[in-house]
Each structure stands twice: as structure tokens, then as C-alpha cells.
Amino acid sequence: MEAGSIPNPGVLSIIDFSLPSTQKRLFIVDTYNGKLLFSSLVAHGRNSGGLMATRFSNRRNSLMSSLGFYLTGQAFIGQHGYSMRLEGMEKGLNDNVFSRAIIMHPAGYVSEDHIQKWGFLGRSEGCPAIPEQLDSAIIDAIHDGSCLFIYSPDKRYLHQSRLAS
């Protein structure tokens, strides 16, 4: 991302896929006041792994999560309820998210109940799905131009990220 390209720099969201899906791994920070606004469960793509997200892709129909920097978009009501568009900012890493219909949305499988029953969160088709009871609060805090960074210590990402810059 270029300097000044983030319309809402006061909020930073980080998804840390080095953590298992049974832990809170979505962190939303108020960068102006240095406060953690949210710490939440978040799902990864079904073909990215079970308990841990270990595989990532930018390809259509991969059903995997994509890594890297994103710009948050408009909030809308869709088939999953209150949702938010995402724009991938890294060519070759996540720039296909719009054509893949990768959005942030609520899902019933992102819950402690699901973890208790199955041992891990349910998985999406590549979307960072969030708990239903937090959808409005999270999306209202970050939509329309804040930065979302999806991280993994995946060596291919680190190599591709260096090549893309």
C-alpha cells in the first residue's frame, strides 16, 4: 500500500493465522488511542486447514484464505446478513478477492459452541467469517477504508510478499 492510501487510518485490523481457530485471532486496534477495540474468533477457508490455517491461495474456487493487506469496503446486507466488502491490495496475493466474492460476514459456525462440538471453528469458502453476535459492532468499527492485515508465518507468503514489493 502506498502512503496516504488508507482513508480511515485510525483503525487497524489484524488476523493472525499463526494461532489455532479455537483462539481469538482477529484483533481490531484504535491506532489513535492505542486501545484494543475487539479480540474475536474468526474463521479461515475450508481448504486452508482444520484447526490451523496452513494453506493459502488467491485462486478462484480454491476455498482458501488469502494473506496480506486489504482495504475494508462498504457494509451491506447479503445472503449471510450484515457483511462487508474487502479489497485485496497485494497483486498476486489477494487481488482476486472481489472476483472470488471474499467478504467479511457473520456465521453460526464461528462460535464457542462449534469449537466444543468439533474441536475447531467451522470454515468458510475463504472469507474471514466472524461471530454472529459481533457482526454489527465489528463491521461498523472497520468498514469504508481501514486496513486489514491477514498474517501467517507461511514461507511462501513471505517470499511472494518480497517479490510483490
Coordinates of N, CA and C in Angstrom, one line a residue:
M1 N 0.8 -1.2 0.0 CA 0.0 0.0 0.0 C 0.9 1.2 0.0
E2 N 0.4 2.2 -0.7 CA 1.1 3.5 -0.7 C 0.7 4.4 0.5
A3 N 1.7 5.2 0.9 CA 1.4 6.2 2.0 C 0.2 7.0 1.6
G4 N -0.7 7.2 2.5 CA -1.9 8.0 2.3 C -3.1 7.3 1.6
S5 N -2.9 6.0 1.3 CA -4.0 5.3 0.5 C -5.0 4.7 1.4
I6 N -5.0 4.9 2.7 CA -5.9 4.4 3.7 C -6.8 5.5 4.2
P7 N -8.1 5.6 3.7 CA -9.0 6.7 4.1 C -9.3 6.7 5.6
N8 N -9.2 5.6 6.3 CA -9.6 5.5 7.7 C -8.4 4.9 8.5
P9 N -7.3 5.7 8.7 CA -6.1 5.1 9.3 C -6.2 4.9 10.8
G10 N -7.3 5.3 11.4 CA -7.5 5.3 12.9 C -7.8 3.9 13.4
V11 N -8.0 2.9 12.5 CA -8.4 1.6 12.9 C -7.5 0.6 12.1
L12 N -7.0 -0.3 12.8 CA -6.2 -1.4 12.2 C -6.7 -2.7 12.6
S13 N -7.0 -3.6 11.7 CA -7.5 -5.0 12.0 C -6.4 -6.0 11.6
I14 N -6.1 -6.9 12.4 CA -5.1 -8.0 12.2 C -5.8 -9.3 12.4
I15 N -5.6 -10.2 11.5 CA -6.0 -11.6 11.6 C -4.7 -12.4 11.7
D16 N -4.5 -13.1 12.8 CA -3.2 -13.8 13.0 C -3.5 -15.3 12.8
F17 N -3.2 -15.8 11.6 CA -3.5 -17.2 11.3 C -2.3 -18.1 11.8
S18 N -1.4 -17.6 12.6 CA -0.4 -18.4 13.2 C -1.1 -19.1 14.5
L19 N -2.2 -18.6 14.9 CA -3.0 -19.1 16.0 C -4.0 -20.1 15.5
P20 N -4.4 -21.1 16.4 CA -5.4 -22.1 16.0 C -6.8 -21.4 16.0
S21 N -7.7 -22.0 15.3 CA -9.0 -21.4 15.2 C -9.8 -21.4 16.5
T22 N -9.3 -22.1 17.5 CA -10.0 -22.2 18.8 C -9.7 -20.9 19.6
Q23 N -8.7 -20.1 19.1 CA -8.3 -18.9 19.9 C -8.8 -17.7 19.2
K24 N -9.0 -16.6 19.9 CA -9.3 -15.3 19.3 C -8.1 -14.9 18.5
R25 N -8.3 -14.6 17.2 CA -7.2 -14.2 16.4 C -7.5 -13.1 15.4
L26 N -8.6 -12.4 15.7 CA -8.9 -11.2 15.0 C -8.8 -10.1 16.0
F27 N -7.9 -9.1 15.8 CA -7.6 -8.0 16.7 C -7.9 -6.7 16.0
I28 N -8.7 -5.9 16.6 CA -9.0 -4.6 16.0 C -8.5 -3.5 17.0
V29 N -7.7 -2.6 16.5 CA -7.0 -1.7 17.3 C -7.4 -0.2 16.9
D30 N -7.7 0.6 17.9 CA -7.8 2.0 17.7 C -6.4 2.6 17.7
T31 N -5.9 2.9 16.5 CA -4.5 3.4 16.5 C -4.2 4.8 17.0
Y32 N -5.3 5.6 17.1 CA -5.1 6.9 17.6 C -5.0 6.9 19.1
N33 N -5.7 6.0 19.8 CA -5.8 6.0 21.2 C -5.0 4.8 21.8
G34 N -4.5 3.9 20.9 CA -3.7 2.8 21.4 C -4.6 1.8 22.2
K35 N -5.8 1.6 21.8 CA -6.7 0.7 22.5 C -7.2 -0.5 21.6
L36 N -7.3 -1.6 22.3 CA -7.8 -2.8 21.6 C -9.3 -2.7 21.6
L37 N -9.9 -2.6 20.5 CA -11.4 -2.5 20.4 C -12.1 -3.8 20.4
F38 N -11.5 -4.8 19.7 CA -12.1 -6.2 19.7 C -11.0 -7.2 19.6
S39 N -11.2 -8.3 20.2 CA -10.5 -9.6 20.1 C -11.5 -10.6 19.9
S40 N -11.4 -11.3 18.7 CA -12.5 -12.2 18.4 C -12.1 -13.4 17.6
L41 N -12.9 -14.5 17.7 CA -12.8 -15.6 16.8 C -12.9 -15.2 15.4
V42 N -12.3 -15.9 14.4 CA -12.5 -15.6 13.0 C -12.2 -16.9 12.3
A43 N -13.0 -17.2 11.3 CA -12.8 -18.5 10.5 C -11.8 -18.2 9.4
H44 N -11.3 -19.4 8.9 CA -10.4 -19.4 7.7 C -11.1 -20.3 6.7
G45 N -10.6 -20.3 5.4 CA -11.2 -21.1 4.4 C -11.1 -22.6 4.6
R46 N -12.1 -23.3 4.2 CA -12.1 -24.8 4.4 C -10.9 -25.5 3.9
N47 N -10.4 -25.1 2.7 CA -9.2 -25.8 2.2 C -7.9 -25.2 2.7
S48 N -8.0 -24.3 3.6 CA -6.8 -23.7 4.3 C -6.3 -24.6 5.4
G49 N -7.1 -25.5 5.9 CA -6.7 -26.3 7.0 C -7.9 -26.5 8.0
G50 N -7.7 -27.4 9.0 CA -8.7 -27.6 10.0 C -8.5 -26.7 11.2
L51 N -7.8 -27.2 12.2 CA -7.6 -26.4 13.4 C -6.7 -25.2 13.1
M52 N -5.7 -25.4 12.2 CA -4.7 -24.3 11.8 C -4.9 -24.0 10.4
A53 N -4.8 -22.8 10.0 CA -4.7 -22.3 8.6 C -3.3 -22.5 8.1
T54 N -3.1 -23.4 7.2 CA -1.7 -23.7 6.8 C -1.5 -23.5 5.3
R55 N -2.6 -23.4 4.5 CA -2.5 -23.3 3.0 C -3.4 -22.0 2.6
F56 N -2.8 -21.3 1.7 CA -3.4 -20.1 1.3 C -3.4 -19.9 -0.3
S57 N -4.4 -19.2 -0.8 CA -4.4 -19.1 -2.3 C -5.2 -17.8 -2.6
N58 N -4.9 -17.3 -3.8 CA -5.6 -16.2 -4.4 C -6.5 -16.7 -5.6
R59 N -6.5 -18.0 -5.8 CA -7.2 -18.5 -7.0 C -8.7 -18.7 -6.7
R60 N -9.5 -18.5 -7.8 CA -10.9 -18.7 -7.7 C -11.2 -20.1 -7.4
N61 N -12.2 -20.4 -6.7 CA -12.7 -21.7 -6.3 C -11.7 -22.5 -5.5
S62 N -10.7 -21.9 -4.9 CA -9.7 -22.6 -4.1 C -10.3 -22.9 -2.7
L63 N -11.3 -22.1 -2.2 CA -11.9 -22.2 -0.9 C -10.8 -22.1 0.2
M64 N -9.8 -21.3 -0.1 CA -8.7 -21.0 0.8 C -8.7 -19.5 1.1
S65 N -8.2 -19.2 2.3 CA -8.0 -17.8 2.7 C -6.8 -17.2 1.9
S66 N -6.8 -15.9 1.7 CA -5.7 -15.2 1.1 C -5.1 -14.3 2.2
L67 N -3.8 -14.2 2.1 CA -3.0 -13.4 3.1 C -2.8 -12.0 2.6
G68 N -2.2 -11.1 3.4 CA -1.7 -9.8 3.0 C -2.6 -8.7 3.5
F69 N -2.4 -7.5 2.9 CA -3.0 -6.3 3.2 C -4.3 -6.1 2.4
Y70 N -5.4 -5.6 3.1 CA -6.7 -5.4 2.5 C -7.1 -4.0 2.9
L71 N -8.0 -3.4 2.1 CA -8.7 -2.2 2.4 C -10.2 -2.6 2.6
T72 N -10.8 -2.2 3.7 CA -12.1 -2.6 4.0 C -13.1 -1.7 3.1
G73 N -14.2 -2.3 2.7 CA -15.1 -1.6 1.8 C -16.4 -1.4 2.5
Q74 N -17.4 -1.3 1.6 CA -18.8 -1.0 2.1 C -19.4 -2.1 2.9
A75 N -20.2 -1.7 3.9 CA -21.1 -2.7 4.6 C -22.3 -2.8 3.8
F76 N -22.9 -4.0 3.8 CA -24.1 -4.3 3.0 C -24.9 -5.5 3.7
I77 N -26.1 -5.7 3.3 CA -26.9 -6.8 3.8 C -26.9 -7.8 2.6
G78 N -26.3 -9.0 2.8 CA -26.2 -10.0 1.8 C -26.8 -11.3 2.3
Q79 N -26.5 -12.4 1.6 CA -27.0 -13.7 1.9 C -26.6 -14.2 3.3
H80 N -25.5 -13.7 3.8 CA -25.0 -14.0 5.2 C -25.5 -13.0 6.2
G81 N -26.2 -12.0 5.8 CA -26.6 -11.0 6.8 C -25.7 -9.7 6.6
Y82 N -25.5 -9.0 7.7 CA -24.7 -7.8 7.7 C -23.2 -8.2 7.4
S83 N -22.7 -7.7 6.3 CA -21.4 -8.1 5.7 C -20.6 -6.9 5.3
M84 N -19.4 -7.1 4.8 CA -18.5 -6.0 4.4 C -17.7 -6.5 3.2
R85 N -17.6 -5.7 2.2 CA -16.7 -6.0 1.1 C -15.2 -5.8 1.5
L86 N -14.3 -6.5 0.8 CA -12.9 -6.4 1.0 C -12.2 -6.2 -0.3
E87 N -11.2 -5.4 -0.3 CA -10.4 -5.2 -1.5 C -8.9 -5.6 -1.2
G88 N -8.5 -6.6 -1.9 CA -7.1 -7.1 -1.8 C -6.1 -6.1 -2.4
M89 N -5.1 -5.7 -1.7 CA -4.2 -4.7 -2.1 C -2.8 -5.2 -2.6
E90 N -2.6 -6.5 -2.6 CA -1.4 -7.1 -3.0 C -1.5 -8.0 -4.2
K91 N -0.9 -7.5 -5.3 CA -1.0 -8.2 -6.6 C -0.4 -9.6 -6.5
G92 N -1.2 -10.6 -6.9 CA -0.8 -12.0 -6.9 C -1.0 -12.7 -5.6
L93 N -1.3 -11.9 -4.5 CA -1.5 -12.5 -3.2 C -3.0 -12.5 -2.8
N94 N -3.7 -11.3 -3.0 CA -5.1 -11.2 -2.6 C -5.9 -10.3 -3.5
D95 N -5.4 -10.0 -4.7 CA -6.1 -9.1 -5.6 C -7.3 -9.7 -6.3
N96 N -7.5 -11.0 -6.1 CA -8.7 -11.6 -6.7 C -9.9 -11.7 -5.7
V97 N -9.8 -11.2 -4.5 CA -10.8 -11.4 -3.5 C -12.2 -10.8 -4.0
F98 N -12.2 -9.8 -4.8 CA -13.5 -9.2 -5.2 C -14.2 -10.2 -6.2
S99 N -13.4 -10.7 -7.2 CA -13.9 -11.7 -8.1 C -14.3 -13.0 -7.4
R100 N -13.6 -13.3 -6.3 CA -13.9 -14.6 -5.6 C -15.0 -14.4 -4.6
A101 N -15.6 -13.1 -4.5 CA -16.6 -12.8 -3.5 C -16.2 -13.1 -2.1
I102 N -15.0 -12.8 -1.8 CA -14.5 -12.9 -0.4 C -14.9 -11.6 0.3
I103 N -15.6 -11.8 1.4 CA -16.2 -10.7 2.2 C -16.0 -11.1 3.7
M104 N -16.2 -10.1 4.5 CA -16.3 -10.4 6.0 C -17.8 -10.5 6.3
H105 N -18.2 -11.6 6.9 CA -19.6 -11.9 7.2 C -19.7 -12.7 8.5
P106 N -20.9 -12.6 9.1 CA -21.2 -13.5 10.2 C -21.5 -14.9 9.8
A107 N -21.2 -15.8 10.8 CA -21.5 -17.2 10.5 C -21.7 -17.9 11.9
G108 N -22.7 -18.8 11.9 CA -23.0 -19.6 13.1 C -21.9 -20.5 13.5
Y109 N -21.1 -20.9 12.6 CA -20.0 -21.9 12.8 C -18.8 -21.2 13.5
V110 N -18.9 -19.8 13.7 CA -17.8 -19.1 14.3 C -18.3 -18.9 15.8
S111 N -18.2 -19.9 16.6 CA -18.7 -19.8 18.0 C -18.0 -20.8 18.9
E112 N -18.1 -20.5 20.2 CA -17.6 -21.4 21.2 C -18.3 -22.8 21.1
D113 N -19.6 -22.7 20.8 CA -20.4 -24.0 20.7 C -19.9 -24.9 19.6
H114 N -19.5 -24.3 18.5 CA -18.9 -25.1 17.4 C -17.6 -25.7 17.8
I115 N -16.8 -24.9 18.5 CA -15.5 -25.4 19.0 C -15.7 -26.6 20.0
Q116 N -16.6 -26.4 20.9 CA -16.9 -27.5 21.9 C -17.3 -28.8 21.2
K117 N -18.1 -28.7 20.1 CA -18.7 -29.9 19.4 C -17.6 -30.5 18.5
W118 N -16.8 -29.7 17.8 CA -16.0 -30.2 16.8 C -14.5 -30.1 17.1
G119 N -14.1 -29.3 18.0 CA -12.7 -29.1 18.4 C -12.0 -28.0 17.6
F120 N -12.7 -27.4 16.7 CA -12.2 -26.2 15.9 C -13.4 -25.5 15.3
L121 N -13.1 -24.3 14.8 CA -14.2 -23.5 14.2 C -14.6 -24.1 12.9
G122 N -15.8 -23.8 12.5 CA -16.2 -24.1 11.1 C -15.4 -23.3 10.2
R123 N -15.4 -23.7 8.9 CA -14.6 -23.0 7.9 C -15.5 -22.4 6.8
S124 N -15.0 -21.3 6.2 CA -15.7 -20.6 5.2 C -15.2 -21.0 3.8
E125 N -15.6 -20.3 2.8 CA -15.1 -20.6 1.4 C -14.0 -19.6 1.1
G126 N -13.3 -19.1 2.2 CA -12.2 -18.2 2.0 C -12.4 -16.9 2.7
C127 N -13.6 -16.7 3.2 CA -14.0 -15.4 3.8 C -13.5 -15.4 5.3
P128 N -13.1 -14.3 5.8 CA -12.9 -14.1 7.3 C -14.2 -14.0 7.9
A129 N -14.9 -15.1 8.3 CA -16.2 -15.1 8.9 C -16.0 -14.8 10.4
I130 N -17.0 -14.0 10.9 CA -16.9 -13.6 12.3 C -18.2 -14.1 13.1
P131 N -18.2 -14.0 14.4 CA -19.3 -14.4 15.2 C -20.6 -13.6 14.9
E132 N -21.7 -14.2 14.8 CA -23.0 -13.6 14.5 C -23.3 -12.4 15.5
Q133 N -23.0 -12.6 16.8 CA -23.3 -11.6 17.8 C -22.4 -10.4 17.7
L134 N -21.3 -10.5 17.0 CA -20.4 -9.3 16.9 C -20.4 -8.7 15.5
D135 N -21.2 -9.2 14.5 CA -21.1 -8.7 13.2 C -21.3 -7.2 13.1
S136 N -22.4 -6.6 13.6 CA -22.6 -5.2 13.5 C -21.5 -4.4 14.2
A137 N -21.1 -4.7 15.4 CA -20.1 -4.0 16.1 C -18.8 -4.0 15.4
I138 N -18.3 -5.1 14.9 CA -17.0 -5.2 14.2 C -17.1 -4.5 12.9
I139 N -18.1 -4.8 12.1 CA -18.2 -4.2 10.7 C -18.3 -2.7 10.8
D140 N -19.2 -2.2 11.8 CA -19.3 -0.8 11.9 C -18.0 -0.1 12.3
A141 N -17.2 -0.8 13.1 CA -15.9 -0.2 13.5 C -14.9 -0.1 12.4
I142 N -15.0 -1.0 11.4 CA -13.8 -1.0 10.4 C -14.2 -0.8 9.0
H143 N -15.5 -0.7 8.6 CA -15.8 -0.5 7.2 C -15.4 0.8 6.6
D144 N -15.4 0.8 5.3 CA -15.1 2.1 4.5 C -13.7 2.6 4.7
G145 N -12.7 1.8 4.4 CA -11.4 2.3 4.2 C -10.4 2.2 5.3
S146 N -10.5 1.2 6.2 CA -9.5 0.9 7.2 C -8.6 -0.3 6.6
C147 N -7.5 -0.5 7.3 CA -6.6 -1.5 6.9 C -6.8 -2.8 7.6
L148 N -6.9 -3.9 6.9 CA -7.0 -5.2 7.4 C -5.7 -6.0 7.0
F149 N -5.0 -6.6 7.9 CA -3.8 -7.4 7.5 C -4.1 -8.8 8.0
I150 N -4.0 -9.8 7.1 CA -4.1 -11.2 7.4 C -2.7 -11.8 7.3
Y151 N -2.3 -12.3 8.5 CA -0.9 -12.8 8.6 C -0.9 -14.3 8.8
S152 N 0.2 -14.9 8.3 CA 0.6 -16.2 8.6 C 2.1 -16.3 8.5
P153 N 2.8 -17.1 9.2 CA 4.2 -17.3 9.0 C 4.5 -18.1 7.8
D154 N 3.6 -18.4 7.0 CA 3.7 -19.2 5.7 C 4.9 -18.6 4.9
K155 N 5.9 -19.5 4.7 CA 7.1 -19.0 4.0 C 6.8 -18.6 2.5
R156 N 5.9 -19.2 1.9 CA 5.5 -18.8 0.5 C 5.0 -17.4 0.5
Y157 N 4.2 -17.0 1.5 CA 3.7 -15.7 1.6 C 4.8 -14.7 1.8
L158 N 5.7 -15.0 2.7 CA 6.8 -14.1 3.0 C 7.6 -13.9 1.7
H159 N 7.9 -15.0 1.0 CA 8.7 -14.9 -0.2 C 7.9 -14.1 -1.3
Q160 N 6.6 -14.4 -1.5 CA 5.8 -13.7 -2.5 C 5.6 -12.2 -2.2
S161 N 5.5 -11.9 -0.9 CA 5.4 -10.5 -0.5 C 6.6 -9.7 -0.8
R162 N 7.8 -10.3 -0.6 CA 9.0 -9.6 -1.0 C 9.1 -9.4 -2.5
L163 N 8.6 -10.4 -3.3 CA 8.6 -10.3 -4.8 C 7.6 -9.3 -5.3
A164 N 6.5 -9.2 -4.6 CA 5.5 -8.2 -5.0 C 5.8 -6.8 -4.7
S165 N 6.7 -6.5 -3.8 CA 7.1 -5.2 -3.5 C 8.1 -4.6 -4.3

